[in-house]
Amino acid sequence: MGSNSSRIGDLPKNEYLKKLSGTESVSENDPFWNQLLSFSFPAPTSSNELKLLEEATISVCRSLVVNNPRTGNLGALIKVFLSRTKELKLSAECQNHIFIWQTHNALFIICCLLKVFICEMAEEELQLHFTYEEKSPGSYSSDSEDLLEELLCCLMQLITDIPLLDITYEISVEAVSTMVVFLSCQLFHKEVLRQSISHKYLMQGRCLPYTSKLVKTLLYNFIRQEKPPPPGTHVLPQQSDGGGLLYGLASGVATGLWTVFTLGGVGSKAAASPELSSPLANQSLLLLLVLANLTDAADAPNPYRQAIMSFKNTQDSSPFPSSIPHTFQINFNSLYTALCEQQTSDQATLLLYTLLHQNSNVRTYMLARTDMENLVLPILEILYHVEERNSHHVYMALIILLILTEDDGFNRSIHEVILKNISWYSERVLTEISLGSLLILVVIRTIQYNMTRTRDKYLHTNCLAALANMSAQFRSLHQYAAQRIISLFSLLSKKHNKVLEQATQSLRGSLSANDVPLPDYAQDLNVIEEVIRMMLEIINSCLTNSLHHNPNLVYALLYKRDLFEQFRTHPSFQDIMQNIDLVITFFSSRLLQAGAELSVERVLEIIKQGAVALPKDRLKKFPELKFKYVEEEQPEEFFIPYVWSLVYNSAVGLYWNPQDIQLFTMDSD
């Protein structure tokens, strides 16, 4: 590297990098560091170029791995960076571009080195590399400070204390990225790490007091979605010879290294265009999710999860409970707005799930909002486009709905919100529909998609649980929503009959065929009957609790009354069919009395009149349908691989070789 511009392909031959990784010790006071840190090179503009950067620096890193125990150059580089960060805040206030640029470059090199070191060695060996010093008389100090802990603390201070300005934006991004890299040892283990050196440093000692401040800063970075400054912001006068320390930041960092921050790794989805993305917000959210999902220490819970579970609204003036550590206040209105706007990404949906599930203050605030449609509509759109989403994103969206539907106030209010012209719903033109009816439509569509494609029982269960939670509060269901409820029952009925027929044929075949394994139709039948039972309970709950509010459901029920005939005497459904059968019989009789060839409007009028006339005591009362989301016994086995898959695919400017990843299987493309 150095004061002149370099190409990625030239990095292994670069004299400054060769000296850094070579056999000669470089004192932290050597002018060499100013030369090394005055670099620029054309930045990677694609995932392939990120891969090239990784491959170009591996030889330098491996050379440093071999020589560092004798030279201590890694420690010297880190000490150079640490000494510079002490003046970083003042440099930002004084607009000292050169100083900030070089400090950023030092951190960039450290991050590149650490990424390879962590991939290629155990944490214990990495820790040793932070202790090596130049082996010359008088240079070793047995009581030297823990450099690894000092670097982590410094990164936390940099993230939380340095003001976010145009000239500090990229070093803030790099500090967050380096903390992600520090924790990336999880990527190279098949099992979830329950004890880790980096975890220990972050959960105790000097780093612990920064917990709440770091979580708060990362949340605000996500909320503010600050875009990178335009390249021209950083232009400095360029020297006539085109080199030296005054090499223009516009060509060195802003249009050079800068591009690195707006790219994903290999296998990532297409990145958003740079002018619409916020690298700092993206990296901050990923780091926040990684920290929140660290496993608890043997003697203490994860402090970052504690902070996420307990923070309050800035409008909340009640005192903080002394028993809850690491708490803080944040503007809930701004947080709510950001969450509503960012739900297109997995990580924003995962954050929403985390807050709703773990922070009762956030959950109470959100459920009290009068504009819940701003949050619910993006979640419904995720489920609607289930074919384009990964299964984890769909699960998170569905669990969010399940958590929301645990609240009766939510279930009532969504039927009062009237929406017009839902552009993304393409099956049918919905000029006007309640949020509640739209939610029902999307959940039923998800069930039907699951029945024909993925056949995931967990997905079925959660979809039906959300509908069941809402069923007693169904109000003024849209005619299309009512039709889809009955259509889903029709689909299940046909599926039941088909499996029943297959089971019968299989039983006959088993009498003549020997030693041929037969499909487990009994289990399939049992699953379908459980789902049918649940659908009947949902319909029954609506009829029992809000019959007079839902004439369209009664209409759809009467229109498809023959569907229910076969289940009247079925031992699994006899009890729940009593009310449905009573409603069908009662309203059929009234329609028969009204004469033939009735219009739709006239039928609905008769249904509304009949709903008032039907004695409520004739409908048998069943226990209220209420399902509560319960996290798995070992949620980290799901969430930690999920979070790191998001980091792998979404982290800007970071690349890991898919062949090195152990935590999950990566596609080769």
XYZ file of C-alpha atoms in Angstrom:
669
model
C 0.000 0.000 0.000
C 1.515 3.372 0.838
C 1.114 6.822 -0.576
C 0.537 5.790 -4.173
C -2.542 4.197 -5.604
C -2.396 0.426 -6.019
C -4.423 -2.264 -7.732
C -5.765 -5.245 -5.796
C -3.615 -7.612 -7.837
C -0.472 -5.745 -6.739
C -1.126 -6.083 -3.004
C 0.914 -9.279 -2.395
C 3.983 -7.523 -3.879
C 3.419 -4.220 -2.096
C 6.637 -3.235 -0.282
C 4.830 -1.765 2.733
C 2.663 -4.853 3.264
C 5.718 -7.074 2.783
C 7.527 -5.129 5.488
C 4.497 -5.332 7.817
C 4.286 -9.105 7.418
C 7.999 -9.762 7.097
C 10.727 -10.770 9.529
C 11.714 -7.242 10.541
C 10.153 -5.643 13.601
C 8.673 -2.191 13.097
C 8.473 0.075 16.146
C 5.156 1.780 16.738
C 7.007 5.124 16.501
C 8.516 4.341 13.084
C 7.634 6.777 10.219
C 6.805 3.613 8.245
C 3.262 3.677 9.617
C 2.487 7.066 8.039
C 3.654 5.672 4.718
C 1.689 2.429 5.084
C -1.513 4.211 6.033
C -1.462 6.720 3.167
C -2.844 4.233 0.686
C -5.584 4.025 -1.859
C -6.500 1.494 -4.490
C -9.438 0.981 -6.845
C -12.031 -0.609 -4.614
C -13.878 -3.855 -5.361
C -17.072 -3.208 -7.286
C -18.444 -6.760 -7.215
C -18.454 -9.840 -5.024
C -15.810 -11.360 -7.317
C -13.504 -8.411 -6.640
C -14.145 -8.744 -2.915
C -13.040 -12.340 -3.309
C -9.921 -11.127 -5.139
C -9.138 -8.745 -2.277
C -9.467 -11.627 0.161
C -7.199 -13.852 -1.921
C -4.665 -11.055 -2.419
C -4.354 -10.406 1.319
C -4.272 -14.044 2.451
C -0.593 -14.457 1.541
C 0.278 -11.291 3.503
C -1.776 -12.490 6.483
C -0.221 -15.953 6.448
C 3.227 -14.426 6.339
C 2.297 -12.271 9.331
C 0.951 -15.351 11.164
C 4.399 -16.963 10.797
C 6.491 -13.901 11.620
C 4.368 -12.036 14.172
C 5.496 -14.134 17.173
C 9.021 -12.736 16.555
C 8.218 -9.254 15.242
C 5.088 -8.283 17.175
C 4.052 -6.164 14.161
C 0.345 -6.913 14.596
C 0.521 -5.483 18.107
C 2.494 -2.490 16.865
C -0.129 -1.758 14.180
C -2.917 -2.007 16.762
C -1.040 0.312 19.143
C -0.625 2.837 16.314
C -4.371 2.685 15.741
C -5.149 2.957 19.460
C -2.914 6.001 19.899
C -4.621 7.715 16.970
C -8.135 7.052 18.261
C -7.349 9.101 21.372
C -7.232 12.177 19.145
C -10.036 11.134 16.811
C -12.804 13.140 18.473
C -10.697 16.308 18.373
C -9.724 15.586 14.759
C -13.404 15.335 13.827
C -14.133 18.674 15.487
C -11.144 20.250 13.706
C -12.051 18.645 10.359
C -8.634 16.962 10.194
C -9.316 14.852 7.089
C -5.801 13.450 6.793
C -5.650 12.154 10.354
C -9.101 10.533 10.145
C -8.304 9.038 6.729
C -5.121 7.393 7.993
C -6.827 6.153 11.187
C -9.547 4.616 9.034
C -6.914 2.933 6.867
C -5.240 1.461 9.962
C -8.557 -0.030 11.071
C -9.257 -1.286 7.559
C -5.955 -3.211 7.556
C -6.602 -4.563 11.078
C -10.066 -5.764 10.002
C -8.666 -7.516 6.890
C -5.949 -9.196 8.963
C -8.290 -10.260 11.754
C -10.765 -11.802 9.335
C -8.120 -14.169 7.993
C -6.535 -14.802 11.409
C -9.923 -15.780 12.890
C -10.673 -18.076 9.972
C -7.320 -19.859 10.143
C -6.666 -20.343 13.863
C -8.278 -21.113 17.191
C -9.244 -18.220 19.462
C -6.517 -19.150 21.951
C -3.863 -18.793 19.257
C -5.381 -15.506 18.087
C -5.238 -14.197 21.641
C -1.523 -15.048 21.759
C -0.890 -12.981 18.616
C -2.087 -9.919 20.525
C 0.568 -10.488 23.194
C 3.620 -10.835 20.960
C 6.121 -7.962 21.036
C 9.466 -7.299 19.391
C 11.970 -9.757 20.888
C 14.806 -7.375 21.680
C 16.309 -6.476 25.067
C 13.958 -4.497 27.285
C 10.985 -4.590 24.903
C 8.912 -7.212 26.688
C 6.730 -6.230 29.597
C 5.084 -9.029 31.569
C 2.427 -6.699 32.977
C 1.458 -5.230 29.617
C -2.228 -4.454 29.136
C -4.497 -6.911 27.357
C -4.317 -5.531 23.827
C -7.292 -7.524 22.575
C -9.555 -6.164 25.306
C -8.197 -2.656 24.737
C -8.959 -2.865 21.009
C -12.525 -4.069 21.644
C -13.101 -1.271 24.171
C -11.659 1.233 21.725
C -14.036 0.063 18.972
C -17.000 0.409 21.335
C -15.875 3.916 22.280
C -15.371 4.841 18.638
C -18.893 3.663 17.729
C -20.567 5.385 20.671
C -18.534 8.566 21.184
C -17.251 9.822 17.817
C -19.773 12.240 16.284
C -21.240 11.008 13.000
C -20.066 13.488 10.372
C -19.290 13.170 6.680
C -15.600 12.729 7.471
C -16.202 10.119 10.228
C -18.890 8.056 8.466
C -16.575 5.446 6.936
C -14.500 4.898 10.077
C -17.754 4.394 12.011
C -18.805 1.742 9.484
C -15.373 0.114 9.704
C -15.512 0.031 13.522
C -18.883 -1.763 13.445
C -17.610 -4.166 10.761
C -14.499 -4.965 12.792
C -16.638 -5.872 15.811
C -18.664 -8.199 13.565
C -15.389 -9.763 12.399
C -14.250 -10.192 16.011
C -17.341 -12.295 16.664
C -17.163 -14.215 13.368
C -15.385 -17.210 14.932
C -18.913 -18.680 15.172
C -18.930 -19.057 11.369
C -16.135 -21.599 11.556
C -17.791 -23.915 14.093
C -20.588 -26.360 13.324
C -21.923 -26.172 16.865
C -23.227 -23.051 18.586
C -20.408 -21.488 20.620
C -21.332 -21.378 24.292
C -17.904 -20.318 25.523
C -15.743 -17.932 23.563
C -12.881 -15.577 24.367
C -14.465 -12.702 22.419
C -17.783 -13.292 24.221
C -16.004 -13.203 27.578
C -14.363 -9.851 26.798
C -17.674 -8.328 25.696
C -19.658 -9.589 28.682
C -17.347 -8.587 31.500
C -14.400 -6.405 32.389
C -13.737 -3.078 30.692
C -16.266 -3.582 27.871
C -19.275 -4.207 30.110
C -19.940 -0.531 31.076
C -20.433 0.295 27.364
C -23.266 -2.237 26.940
C -26.319 0.034 27.069
C -24.574 2.881 25.236
C -23.516 0.548 22.413
C -26.981 -0.993 22.021
C -28.566 2.470 22.045
C -26.121 3.788 19.412
C -26.641 0.777 17.144
C -30.410 1.209 17.414
C -30.172 4.897 16.572
C -27.907 4.095 13.611
C -30.664 1.791 12.359
C -33.368 4.383 13.060
C -31.583 7.242 11.289
C -30.600 5.278 8.161
C -27.827 7.794 7.422
C -26.666 7.499 3.828
C -22.966 7.713 2.976
C -21.776 11.217 2.161
C -21.314 12.038 -1.518
C -17.745 11.410 -2.771
C -17.079 15.112 -3.409
C -17.493 15.837 0.296
C -14.034 14.500 1.054
C -11.969 15.981 -1.750
C -8.673 17.401 -0.603
C -6.120 19.340 -2.653
C -4.058 16.804 -4.586
C -0.327 17.243 -4.768
C 1.200 17.912 -8.149
C 3.048 14.603 -8.132
C -0.229 12.787 -7.506
C 0.988 11.085 -4.331
C 2.009 11.731 -0.760
C -0.124 12.160 2.300
C -2.395 14.660 0.582
C -3.565 12.088 -1.925
C -7.205 13.113 -2.453
C -9.683 11.359 -0.221
C -12.188 11.487 -3.040
C -10.049 9.079 -5.039
C -8.549 7.336 -2.042
C -11.468 6.573 0.244
C -14.666 8.097 -1.055
C -14.587 6.608 -4.562
C -12.109 3.908 -3.640
C -12.529 2.000 -0.406
C -15.977 3.519 -0.040
C -17.495 1.216 -2.626
C -16.536 -1.758 -0.501
C -19.072 -0.709 2.100
C -22.052 -0.959 -0.227
C -21.517 -4.539 -1.421
C -22.649 -7.909 -0.093
C -20.686 -11.151 -0.098
C -20.812 -14.038 -2.524
C -24.233 -15.590 -2.694
C -25.970 -12.437 -1.502
C -29.102 -11.059 -3.054
C -28.726 -8.029 -5.269
C -27.715 -5.100 -3.122
C -29.787 -1.955 -3.026
C -28.455 0.869 -5.112
C -25.874 2.886 -3.151
C -27.927 6.054 -3.124
C -30.756 4.239 -1.332
C -28.712 2.183 1.121
C -27.206 2.991 4.476
C -24.083 0.904 5.108
C -23.866 2.158 8.695
C -27.493 1.255 9.469
C -27.090 -2.162 7.852
C -23.886 -3.059 9.695
C -25.189 -1.665 12.983
C -28.325 -3.792 12.793
C -26.319 -6.930 12.009
C -23.956 -6.295 14.927
C -26.932 -5.643 17.219
C -28.527 -8.967 16.242
C -25.234 -10.826 16.717
C -24.785 -9.311 20.189
C -28.402 -9.987 21.172
C -28.024 -13.658 20.269
C -24.761 -14.379 22.060
C -25.241 -17.285 24.458
C -25.313 -16.503 28.170
C -22.088 -16.874 30.123
C -21.935 -19.590 32.786
C -22.130 -17.030 35.581
C -24.031 -14.159 33.951
C -26.781 -13.545 31.370
C -26.024 -11.850 28.047
C -25.934 -8.101 28.960
C -26.770 -7.021 25.386
C -29.949 -9.096 25.430
C -30.751 -7.593 28.841
C -30.379 -4.101 27.356
C -32.641 -4.975 24.411
C -35.248 -6.481 26.742
C -35.467 -3.525 29.094
C -35.009 -0.180 27.306
C -37.860 2.338 27.606
C -39.466 5.175 25.685
C -38.015 8.658 26.112
C -41.561 9.725 27.049
C -41.570 7.292 29.982
C -40.633 9.244 33.117
C -40.939 6.330 35.545
C -37.695 5.432 37.371
C -35.563 2.539 36.150
C -35.904 -0.544 38.378
C -32.645 -1.077 40.259
C -32.849 -4.806 39.561
C -32.582 -4.310 35.779
C -29.065 -3.485 34.531
C -28.008 -1.907 31.216
C -31.296 -0.144 30.561
C -31.689 3.151 28.676
C -34.283 5.263 26.882
C -34.894 5.708 23.173
C -37.501 7.491 21.056
C -40.164 4.828 20.409
C -41.914 6.865 17.730
C -38.718 7.046 15.641
C -38.040 3.354 16.255
C -41.580 2.420 15.185
C -41.292 4.486 12.002
C -37.952 2.897 11.066
C -39.283 -0.614 11.699
C -42.319 0.073 9.507
C -40.151 1.387 6.673
C -37.444 -1.305 6.714
C -39.404 -4.568 6.745
C -38.191 -5.602 3.291
C -35.021 -6.997 4.894
C -34.739 -10.178 6.978
C -32.705 -8.418 9.627
C -35.286 -5.655 10.207
C -38.031 -8.282 10.545
C -35.853 -10.226 12.987
C -35.308 -7.048 15.027
C -39.062 -6.418 15.106
C -39.656 -9.992 16.279
C -36.943 -9.651 18.955
C -38.405 -6.422 20.326
C -42.026 -7.608 20.279
C -41.136 -10.896 21.916
C -38.581 -9.731 24.479
C -39.290 -6.075 25.306
C -42.687 -5.597 26.969
C -42.307 -1.787 26.803
C -41.998 -1.885 23.004
C -44.836 -4.406 22.652
C -47.211 -2.311 24.793
C -46.327 0.829 22.842
C -46.853 -0.781 19.440
C -50.180 -2.340 20.377
C -51.398 1.079 21.525
C -50.596 2.738 18.176
C -53.557 3.936 16.139
C -51.679 3.417 12.857
C -50.901 -0.300 13.163
C -51.515 -0.716 9.449
C -48.107 0.880 8.803
C -46.497 -2.065 10.593
C -48.885 -4.864 9.656
C -49.048 -4.184 5.903
C -45.288 -4.728 5.298
C -45.508 -7.984 7.297
C -48.475 -9.135 5.206
C -46.586 -8.278 2.031
C -43.710 -10.544 3.157
C -46.176 -13.417 3.587
C -47.960 -12.600 0.333
C -44.699 -12.919 -1.600
C -43.836 -16.169 0.182
C -42.427 -17.656 -3.053
C -39.735 -14.945 -3.160
C -38.771 -15.046 0.531
C -36.596 -17.479 2.419
C -38.389 -19.688 4.935
C -36.817 -17.950 7.962
C -38.135 -14.546 6.870
C -41.614 -16.017 6.407
C -41.480 -17.656 9.858
C -40.454 -14.409 11.526
C -43.272 -12.495 9.804
C -45.776 -15.147 10.815
C -44.629 -15.248 14.460
C -44.908 -11.437 14.598
C -48.559 -11.764 13.533
C -49.095 -14.502 16.114
C -47.651 -12.289 18.881
C -49.838 -9.363 17.784
C -52.993 -11.508 17.656
C -52.479 -12.527 21.291
C -53.903 -9.074 22.088
C -57.704 -8.689 21.921
C -57.419 -4.937 21.394
C -55.351 -5.548 18.263
C -57.858 -8.125 17.007
C -60.696 -5.602 17.386
C -58.910 -2.566 15.990
C -57.710 -4.191 12.745
C -61.326 -4.561 11.597
C -61.875 -0.833 12.087
C -59.015 0.179 9.767
C -60.300 0.479 6.188
C -57.748 0.193 3.364
C -58.170 1.175 -0.258
C -56.569 -0.315 -3.381
C -53.950 -2.769 -2.097
C -51.669 -2.696 -5.139
C -49.558 -5.768 -4.275
C -52.573 -8.060 -3.822
C -53.075 -9.378 -7.350
C -55.574 -12.283 -7.030
C -58.466 -9.878 -6.896
C -58.997 -6.134 -7.037
C -59.605 -4.975 -3.477
C -60.922 -1.432 -3.763
C -61.878 -1.338 -0.099
C -61.215 -3.851 2.654
C -60.502 -3.828 6.384
C -57.014 -4.592 7.627
C -58.474 -7.565 9.516
C -60.021 -9.093 6.403
C -56.792 -8.562 4.442
C -54.826 -10.267 7.221
C -57.178 -13.265 7.019
C -56.798 -13.422 3.224
C -53.000 -13.384 3.366
C -52.762 -15.971 6.145
C -55.162 -18.310 4.308
C -53.149 -17.852 1.120
C -50.010 -18.803 3.058
C -51.726 -21.960 4.340
C -52.793 -22.918 0.819
C -49.297 -22.279 -0.545
C -47.863 -24.437 2.233
C -50.331 -27.249 1.499
C -49.280 -27.460 -2.139
C -45.547 -26.670 -1.851
C -43.615 -26.875 1.400
C -46.042 -28.907 3.558
C -44.506 -27.558 6.742
C -46.568 -28.467 9.803
C -44.957 -25.669 11.858
C -46.109 -23.076 9.304
C -49.627 -24.523 9.293
C -49.825 -24.498 13.065
C -48.799 -20.861 13.423
C -51.078 -19.657 10.614
C -54.057 -21.410 12.163
C -53.121 -20.169 15.650
C -53.170 -16.549 14.408
C -56.593 -17.064 12.783
C -57.884 -18.763 15.936
C -56.717 -15.861 18.132
C -58.599 -13.434 15.878
C -61.736 -15.519 15.320
C -63.809 -14.318 18.288
C -63.197 -10.717 17.187
C -63.984 -11.146 13.450
C -66.026 -8.103 12.425
C -67.703 -7.218 9.107
C -65.628 -9.737 7.170
C -65.183 -8.825 3.525
C -67.168 -11.185 1.288
C -63.946 -12.391 -0.343
C -62.356 -13.127 3.051
C -65.461 -15.095 4.071
C -65.352 -17.035 0.793
C -61.661 -17.862 1.261
C -62.283 -19.244 4.773
C -64.855 -21.660 3.375
C -62.711 -22.369 0.278
C -59.826 -23.385 2.542
C -62.163 -25.747 4.377
C -63.245 -27.147 0.993
C -59.613 -27.749 0.037
C -58.963 -29.527 3.338
C -62.100 -31.610 2.881
C -60.973 -32.790 -0.568
C -57.503 -33.531 0.799
C -59.071 -35.546 3.631
C -61.174 -37.605 1.219
C -58.180 -38.265 -1.048
C -55.935 -39.466 1.786
C -58.776 -41.557 3.186
C -59.186 -43.222 -0.208
C -55.417 -43.791 -0.505
C -55.331 -45.305 2.977
C -58.187 -47.680 2.079
C -56.508 -48.768 -1.172
C -53.196 -49.172 0.612
C -54.812 -51.397 3.214
C -56.280 -53.596 0.496
C -52.935 -53.738 -1.315
C -51.086 -54.739 1.839
C -53.107 -57.963 1.969
C -51.592 -59.124 -1.336
C -48.132 -57.461 -1.352
C -45.362 -58.836 0.840
C -42.462 -56.910 2.404
C -43.323 -53.667 0.582
C -43.109 -50.564 2.838
C -46.375 -48.660 2.792
C -46.795 -44.887 3.158
C -47.967 -43.796 6.606
C -51.426 -42.664 5.524
C -52.720 -42.917 9.084
C -50.320 -40.180 10.180
C -51.240 -38.015 7.158
C -54.906 -38.492 7.945
C -54.344 -37.557 11.573
C -52.565 -34.307 10.585
C -55.308 -33.314 8.115
C -58.017 -34.044 10.664
C -56.229 -31.857 13.226
C -56.198 -28.983 10.707
C -59.868 -29.564 9.785
C -60.777 -29.571 13.477
C -58.945 -26.269 13.915
C -60.763 -24.695 10.948
C -64.133 -25.826 12.329
C -63.212 -24.327 15.718
C -62.295 -21.013 14.034
C -65.631 -20.903 12.156
C -67.496 -21.924 15.312
C -65.715 -19.252 17.395
C -66.790 -16.550 14.951
C -70.403 -17.771 14.838
C -70.620 -18.059 18.626
C -69.076 -14.680 19.452
C -69.907 -12.389 16.517
C -72.534 -13.986 14.300
C -74.498 -10.742 13.881
C -71.308 -8.918 12.744
C -70.518 -11.366 9.927
C -73.376 -11.903 7.462
C -70.885 -12.589 4.650
C -69.474 -15.609 6.519
C -72.992 -16.998 7.090
C -73.729 -16.450 3.378
C -70.555 -18.350 2.363
C -71.395 -21.099 4.856
C -74.895 -21.532 3.380
C -73.595 -21.418 -0.187
C -71.243 -24.342 0.528
C -73.410 -26.136 3.116
C -72.951 -29.537 1.446
C -69.245 -29.452 2.394
C -70.065 -29.901 6.056
C -72.475 -32.812 5.658
C -69.834 -35.560 5.865
C -68.431 -34.179 9.135
C -71.733 -34.061 11.078
C -71.432 -37.648 12.269
C -67.640 -37.946 12.217
C -66.484 -38.817 15.771
C -63.616 -36.281 15.620
C -65.892 -33.362 14.708
C -69.356 -34.187 16.060
C -69.197 -31.808 19.030
C -67.831 -28.792 17.162
C -70.288 -29.350 14.267
C -73.332 -28.804 16.524
C -73.273 -25.003 16.309
C -72.353 -24.910 12.621
C -75.122 -27.373 11.809
C -77.585 -25.344 13.887
C -76.690 -22.113 12.049
C -76.946 -23.776 8.631
C -80.328 -25.324 9.508
C -81.724 -22.118 11.064
C -80.802 -19.808 8.178
C -81.659 -22.362 5.476
C -85.145 -22.558 6.932
C -85.565 -18.772 6.860
C -84.356 -18.582 3.254
C -86.768 -21.364 2.282
C -89.633 -19.418 3.829
C -88.610 -16.314 1.838
C -89.116 -18.102 -1.481
C -86.941 -18.976 -4.488
C -84.693 -16.859 -6.753
C -83.558 -14.447 -4.065
C -80.959 -11.814 -4.925
C -77.637 -11.640 -3.050
C -78.771 -8.445 -1.372
C -82.048 -10.051 -0.259
C -80.229 -13.133 1.115
C -77.890 -10.899 3.130
C -80.857 -8.945 4.470
C -82.551 -12.169 5.629
C -79.278 -13.293 7.266
C -78.950 -9.987 9.145
C -82.551 -10.242 10.386
C -82.054 -13.884 11.339
C -78.879 -13.107 13.283
C -80.914 -10.864 15.554
C -83.703 -13.454 15.897
C -81.436 -16.454 16.650
C -81.438 -17.032 20.446
C -77.860 -16.879 21.693
C -78.423 -19.594 24.273
C -79.018 -22.120 21.497
C -75.347 -21.986 20.535
C -73.155 -24.208 22.676
C -70.256 -22.418 24.375
C -66.752 -23.769 23.839
C -63.509 -22.694 25.560
C -62.043 -19.528 24.052
C -59.469 -20.134 21.338
C -56.222 -18.579 22.515
C -52.734 -19.507 21.396
C -49.552 -17.957 22.716
C -46.196 -18.011 20.978
C -43.658 -20.006 22.962
C -40.017 -19.944 21.951
C -38.222 -23.254 21.522
C -36.293 -24.654 24.490
C -32.949 -23.889 22.819
C -33.745 -20.923 20.562
C -30.044 -20.245 19.932
C -29.856 -23.399 17.799
C -32.177 -21.641 15.338
C -31.375 -17.967 15.791
C -27.551 -17.995 15.864
C -27.159 -19.770 12.477
C -29.937 -17.545 11.088
C -28.269 -14.316 12.239
C -24.879 -15.369 10.867
C -26.436 -16.341 7.538
C -27.765 -12.761 7.385
C -24.290 -11.427 8.192
C -22.770 -13.635 5.507
C -25.261 -12.488 2.875
C -25.828 -8.893 3.970
C -22.661 -7.538 5.584
C -21.285 -4.812 3.344
C -17.613 -4.978 2.466
C -17.021 -8.359 4.126
C -16.338 -11.581 2.285
C -15.869 -15.091 3.656
C -14.907 -18.067 1.531
C -17.990 -20.335 1.473
C -15.713 -23.373 1.745
C -14.545 -22.174 5.172
C -18.041 -21.776 6.624
C -18.967 -24.532 9.097
C -22.063 -23.147 10.832
C -24.385 -23.594 7.850
C -24.192 -24.863 4.290
C -23.611 -22.201 1.667
C -24.543 -22.393 -1.998
C -21.550 -22.398 -4.279
C -22.926 -19.718 -6.604
